[in-house]
Short mmCIF file of C-alpha atoms in Angstrom, two decimals:
data_model
loop_
_atom_site.label_atom_id
_atom_site.label_comp_id
_atom_site.label_asym_id
_atom_site.label_seq_id
_atom_site.Cartn_x
_atom_site.Cartn_y
_atom_site.Cartn_z
CA MET A 31 -11.26 -60.33 76.36
CA PHE A 32 -12.94 -57.06 76.95
CA LYS A 33 -11.86 -53.13 74.52
CA PHE A 34 -12.63 -50.97 74.68
CA SER A 35 -12.22 -50.05 70.77
CA ASP A 36 -14.86 -52.70 70.07
CA SER A 37 -17.44 -51.13 72.47
CA LEU A 38 -16.80 -48.10 70.51
CA GLY A 39 -16.98 -49.53 67.20
CA THR A 40 -21.00 -50.59 68.80
CA LEU A 41 -21.48 -47.88 69.83
CA MET A 42 -20.89 -45.64 66.79
CA GLN A 43 -22.67 -47.97 64.83
CA SER A 44 -25.61 -48.55 67.14
CA GLY A 45 -26.14 -44.84 67.18
CA MET A 46 -25.72 -42.58 70.06
CA SER A 47 -27.65 -40.27 68.58
CA GLY A 48 -30.36 -39.79 65.51
CA SER A 49 -27.20 -38.39 62.99
CA THR A 50 -24.50 -40.92 64.08
CA THR A 51 -24.21 -42.41 60.89
CA SER A 52 -24.67 -40.00 58.46
CA ARG A 53 -22.25 -37.42 60.32
CA MET A 54 -20.49 -40.74 59.50
CA GLN A 55 -21.36 -40.57 55.68
CA GLN A 56 -20.52 -37.05 55.52
CA ALA A 57 -16.98 -37.26 57.42
CA LEU A 58 -16.29 -40.77 55.30
CA GLY A 59 -17.36 -39.20 52.67
CA ALA A 60 -20.34 -41.11 50.99
CA GLY A 61 -22.07 -40.26 48.26
CA GLY A 62 -18.50 -40.84 45.78
CA SER A 63 -18.00 -36.41 45.60
CA THR A 64 -14.77 -35.72 47.15
CA SER A 65 -15.38 -31.97 46.28
CA GLY A 66 -16.17 -29.67 48.97
CA SER A 67 -15.37 -32.58 51.95
CA PRO A 68 -12.55 -30.84 54.02
CA LEU A 69 -10.68 -34.53 54.13
CA ALA A 70 -10.87 -34.35 50.55
CA GLU A 71 -8.59 -31.42 50.79
CA LEU A 72 -5.19 -32.01 52.34
CA LEU A 73 -3.51 -33.67 48.76
CA GLY A 74 -4.53 -35.45 45.24
CA GLY A 75 -3.05 -38.08 45.87
CA GLY A 76 -1.79 -40.79 48.39
CA GLY A 77 -0.20 -44.09 45.77
CA GLY A 78 -1.46 -46.95 46.37
CA ILE A 79 -4.61 -45.95 49.30
CA GLY A 80 -7.21 -45.24 47.62
CA ASP A 81 -6.13 -48.68 45.31
CA ALA A 82 -5.89 -51.04 48.91
CA LEU A 83 -9.70 -49.30 50.64
CA SER A 84 -11.00 -49.58 46.83
CA GLY A 85 -10.25 -53.49 47.15
CA LEU A 86 -11.63 -53.93 50.64
CA MET A 87 -13.99 -52.22 49.30
CA GLY A 88 -14.69 -54.06 47.16
CA GLY A 89 -15.44 -50.80 44.95
CA GLU A 90 -13.81 -48.96 41.48
CA LYS A 91 -10.26 -47.66 41.53
CA GLY A 92 -11.21 -43.81 42.16
CA GLY A 93 -14.86 -44.03 43.12
CA GLY A 94 -16.92 -43.26 46.19
CA ILE A 95 -15.20 -43.35 49.46
CA GLY A 96 -11.93 -44.99 48.00
CA ALA A 97 -10.86 -41.02 46.21
CA MET A 98 -11.38 -38.89 49.47
CA LEU A 99 -10.09 -41.52 51.80
CA GLN A 100 -6.33 -41.55 49.56
CA GLU A 101 -6.56 -37.99 48.83
CA VAL A 102 -6.76 -37.89 53.28
CA LEU A 103 -4.30 -40.46 54.06
CA GLY A 104 -2.35 -40.20 51.55
CA ASP A 105 0.22 -36.81 53.70
CA ALA A 106 0.16 -39.11 56.24
CA GLY A 107 1.51 -42.15 54.90
CA LYS A 108 4.56 -40.32 54.25
CA ALA A 109 4.74 -39.09 57.10
CA LEU A 110 4.19 -43.19 58.54
CA GLY A 111 7.13 -43.80 55.49
CA GLY A 112 3.87 -45.43 53.97
CA GLY A 113 0.61 -45.50 52.94
CA ASN A 114 1.14 -49.87 54.63
CA LYS A 115 1.70 -48.48 58.32
CA LEU A 116 -2.33 -47.36 58.05
CA ALA A 117 -5.29 -49.12 60.35
CA LEU A 118 -6.04 -49.38 56.44
CA GLY A 119 -8.15 -52.52 57.34
CA GLY A 120 -10.41 -51.21 59.89
CA LEU A 121 -10.70 -47.87 57.80
CA GLY A 122 -12.24 -50.09 55.56
CA ALA A 123 -14.19 -51.78 57.46
CA LEU A 124 -15.70 -49.53 59.32
CA ALA A 125 -16.08 -47.57 54.97
CA GLY A 126 -18.23 -51.67 54.35
CA SER A 127 -20.43 -50.54 57.53
CA VAL A 128 -21.73 -47.41 57.42
CA LEU A 129 -22.21 -48.11 53.41
CA GLY A 130 -24.19 -51.26 54.29
CA GLY A 131 -21.96 -53.72 52.34
CA GLY A 132 -19.36 -54.28 55.81
CA GLY A 133 -22.09 -57.57 57.64
CA GLY A 134 -21.50 -59.29 60.57
CA SER A 135 -17.43 -60.91 59.44
CA VAL A 136 -15.95 -56.89 60.16
CA LYS A 137 -18.02 -56.56 63.44
CA GLY A 138 -14.31 -57.12 65.77
CA ALA A 139 -12.16 -54.31 62.83
CA ILE A 140 -14.98 -51.66 62.69
CA GLY A 141 -13.56 -50.21 66.55
CA GLY A 142 -9.75 -49.84 65.56
CA GLY A 143 -11.70 -47.76 61.87
CA VAL A 144 -13.63 -45.03 64.21
CA MET A 145 -10.27 -44.61 65.78
CA ALA A 146 -8.71 -44.88 62.19
CA MET A 147 -12.11 -42.90 60.94
CA LEU A 148 -11.19 -40.28 64.21
CA GLY A 149 -7.14 -39.76 63.31
CA ALA A 150 -8.31 -39.01 59.90
CA LEU A 151 -10.52 -36.18 60.83
CA ALA A 152 -8.28 -34.25 63.13
CA TYR A 153 -5.00 -35.08 61.23
CA SER A 154 -7.18 -33.52 58.23
CA ALA A 155 -7.68 -30.64 60.71
CA PHE A 156 -4.91 -29.76 62.08
CA LYS A 157 -3.02 -29.27 59.03
CA GLY A 158 -5.79 -28.14 56.94
CA THR A 159 -5.97 -24.46 58.76
CA GLY A 160 -2.62 -25.11 59.39
CA SER A 161 -2.97 -24.72 63.67
CA SER A 162 -0.49 -26.23 66.37
CA GLY A 163 0.01 -29.87 66.33
CA SER A 164 -0.44 -31.08 63.56
CA GLU A 165 2.84 -32.82 63.07
CA GLU A 166 1.99 -35.49 65.81
CA MET A 167 0.36 -38.72 64.17
CA PRO A 168 -3.31 -39.26 65.97
CA VAL A 169 -4.05 -42.47 67.81
CA GLY A 170 -5.80 -44.81 65.71
CA LEU A 171 -4.60 -43.37 62.32
CA GLN A 172 -1.43 -45.97 62.23
CA GLN A 173 -1.83 -49.87 62.41
CA PRO A 174 -0.36 -50.47 65.48
CA GLU A 175 2.79 -52.50 65.33
CA ASN A 176 3.69 -53.35 69.24
CA GLN A 177 2.05 -54.18 71.98
CA GLN A 178 2.20 -50.84 73.11
CA GLN A 179 0.55 -49.24 70.16
CA GLU A 180 -1.90 -51.80 70.99
CA GLU A 181 -2.06 -50.10 74.12
CA GLU A 182 -1.74 -46.49 73.54
CA LEU A 183 -4.83 -47.47 70.86
CA GLU A 184 -6.73 -48.99 73.76
CA GLN A 185 -6.55 -46.13 75.56
CA GLY A 186 -7.86 -43.30 73.09
CA ALA A 187 -10.73 -45.67 72.42
CA GLU A 188 -11.57 -46.43 76.07
CA LEU A 189 -11.37 -41.98 76.49
CA VAL A 190 -13.31 -41.11 73.27
CA LEU A 191 -15.96 -43.71 74.89
CA LYS A 192 -16.56 -41.68 77.99
CA ALA A 193 -16.45 -39.02 75.95
CA MET A 194 -19.26 -39.76 73.54
CA ILE A 195 -21.15 -41.07 76.96
CA ASN A 196 -20.14 -38.16 79.08
CA ALA A 197 -21.59 -35.84 75.26
CA ALA A 198 -24.85 -37.66 75.77
CA LYS A 199 -25.68 -36.51 79.57
CA ALA A 200 -25.29 -32.89 78.58
CA ASP A 201 -29.08 -33.11 78.42
CA GLY A 202 -29.35 -33.94 81.69
CA LYS A 203 -29.78 -37.85 81.99
CA ILE A 204 -29.44 -40.46 80.00
CA ASP A 205 -32.89 -42.17 80.54
CA ALA A 206 -33.54 -46.05 80.90
CA ALA A 207 -34.71 -47.17 77.57
CA GLU A 208 -31.51 -45.43 76.32
CA ILE A 209 -29.15 -47.47 78.16
CA GLN A 210 -31.76 -50.69 77.18
CA ARG A 211 -31.28 -49.84 73.21
CA ILE A 212 -27.65 -49.91 73.81
CA LEU A 213 -26.85 -52.72 76.11
CA GLY A 214 -28.97 -54.72 73.42
CA LYS A 215 -27.05 -53.53 70.97
CA LEU A 216 -23.63 -54.55 72.92
CA GLY A 217 -25.14 -58.03 73.86
CA GLU A 218 -26.09 -59.13 69.99
CA ALA A 219 -22.54 -57.55 69.38
CA GLY A 220 -21.59 -60.61 71.27
CA ALA A 221 -19.89 -57.84 73.93
CA ASP A 222 -19.29 -59.68 77.35
CA SER A 223 -20.47 -58.15 80.90
CA GLU A 224 -17.51 -56.18 81.84
CA ALA A 225 -18.07 -54.20 78.87
CA ARG A 226 -21.21 -54.04 79.36
CA ASP A 227 -20.39 -53.07 83.35
CA PHE A 228 -18.75 -50.95 81.80
CA VAL A 229 -20.76 -48.42 80.35
CA ILE A 230 -23.56 -49.32 82.80
CA HIS A 231 -21.44 -47.63 84.90
CA GLU A 232 -20.78 -44.77 82.30
CA MET A 233 -23.62 -43.64 82.23
CA ASN A 234 -25.25 -44.07 85.17
CA LYS A 235 -21.19 -42.08 87.03
CA PRO A 236 -22.24 -38.54 86.99
CA MET A 237 -21.03 -35.76 83.46
CA ASP A 238 -17.54 -35.29 84.30
CA LEU A 239 -16.46 -32.74 81.92
CA SER A 240 -12.66 -32.10 83.52
CA GLY A 241 -12.30 -35.64 83.70
CA ILE A 242 -12.09 -36.46 79.73
CA VAL A 243 -10.63 -32.41 79.34
CA ALA A 244 -7.00 -33.85 81.80
CA ALA A 245 -6.73 -37.31 80.24
CA ALA A 246 -6.07 -34.91 76.47
CA LYS A 247 -3.97 -32.71 78.18
CA GLY A 248 -1.22 -31.71 75.69
CA ARG A 249 -2.38 -34.06 72.94
CA PRO A 250 -3.79 -31.95 70.41
CA GLN A 251 -4.62 -34.46 68.01
CA LEU A 252 -6.99 -36.43 70.57
CA ALA A 253 -8.35 -34.49 71.95
CA ALA A 254 -9.44 -32.72 67.65
CA GLN A 255 -10.66 -36.83 67.79
CA ILE A 256 -13.11 -36.17 71.19
CA TYR A 257 -14.81 -33.68 69.66
CA ALA A 258 -14.74 -35.26 66.36
CA ALA A 259 -16.70 -38.91 68.56
CA SER A 260 -18.52 -36.37 70.31
CA LEU A 261 -20.02 -34.64 67.77
CA MET A 262 -20.95 -38.03 66.59
CA ALA A 263 -22.90 -38.96 69.25
CA ILE A 264 -25.81 -35.79 70.54
CA GLU A 265 -27.28 -34.26 67.83
CA VAL A 266 -26.18 -30.69 68.50
CA ASP A 267 -29.59 -28.97 68.58
CA THR A 268 -30.45 -27.57 71.68
CA PRO A 269 -28.93 -24.82 74.03
CA ALA A 270 -27.45 -27.50 76.75
CA GLU A 271 -26.01 -29.46 73.75
CA ARG A 272 -24.51 -26.24 71.80
CA ARG A 273 -23.06 -25.04 75.22
CA TYR A 274 -21.13 -28.01 76.42
CA MET A 275 -19.58 -28.61 72.89
CA GLN A 276 -18.33 -24.56 74.16
CA GLN A 277 -16.72 -25.18 77.14
CA LEU A 278 -15.48 -29.07 75.98
CA ALA A 279 -13.83 -26.96 72.84
CA GLY A 280 -12.56 -24.37 75.49
CA GLY A 281 -11.08 -27.21 77.95
CA LEU A 282 -9.23 -28.56 75.13
CA GLY A 283 -7.84 -26.49 73.73
CA LEU A 284 -8.71 -26.83 70.21
CA PRO A 285 -8.77 -23.78 68.34
CA PRO A 286 -11.43 -22.11 66.85
CA GLN A 287 -10.49 -22.53 63.10
CA VAL A 288 -10.11 -26.81 64.51
CA THR A 289 -13.49 -27.36 65.61
CA SER A 290 -15.20 -25.29 62.77
CA HIS A 291 -13.15 -27.52 60.49
CA LEU A 292 -14.60 -30.72 61.88
CA GLU A 293 -17.77 -29.39 62.43
CA LYS A 294 -17.79 -28.21 58.79
CA THR A 295 -16.71 -32.28 58.34
CA VAL A 296 -19.35 -34.29 59.78
CA GLY A 297 -21.77 -31.84 58.10
CA LEU A 298 -22.76 -29.48 60.51
CA SER A 299 -22.64 -25.80 60.07
CA GLY A 300 -21.10 -23.07 61.92
CA ASP A 301 -23.82 -21.97 64.39
CA PHE A 302 -24.88 -26.09 64.62
#
């Protein structure tokens, strides 16, 4: 059955832009150092979350990705009433894939991991800047516990997926070679015809910034997830792409301090 989260994970893995992977690595704190990472600024402890992630990834306590996620997820876990309610499995799968150790066995969890990662970025941006909206729990950061939460995760993944494809059109129409590359990646991941048809439709339709903005209205954390995902979808190195990101931030109603925090998290300078 077609799942938006799976297609989102495949697009992130395939690299919507040349910098997608490096920006995910930056956001996840790859390299073993948490110093200076906006995600690492939230808390100094998570009550076993780092150990859980280390176990998922085969790492050592306090090192690399586990240490960074322990700090950013600690507060979210407390807000939910326990770290076991966080989407640790998806995050561990994504981290393993980004750092080269995930392999094919974790493909099914990557999409949920992408939403959890984007949720951690959004949560960090609002909490770290003290901006209004920090009380909302981002879609995907919590492990779905029922059908309603599963549907909310898929709806969020659908919107993020649409936003990434929309951002890729900022410099003009996506060319045929790029469409074929992405469809090839979807095929390698076992995507069915419904998933491929959805992606083709989104890539070929006109840009729809207003639709993306309207769908996220009143949901600041989801808006931040959309902005972070869009930063990973394009290079943001042309006037058209910079203008698009400015329009996206304005339409989503994100405070400048939140967008700046997100940009810093994925390794972009303030003025791109």
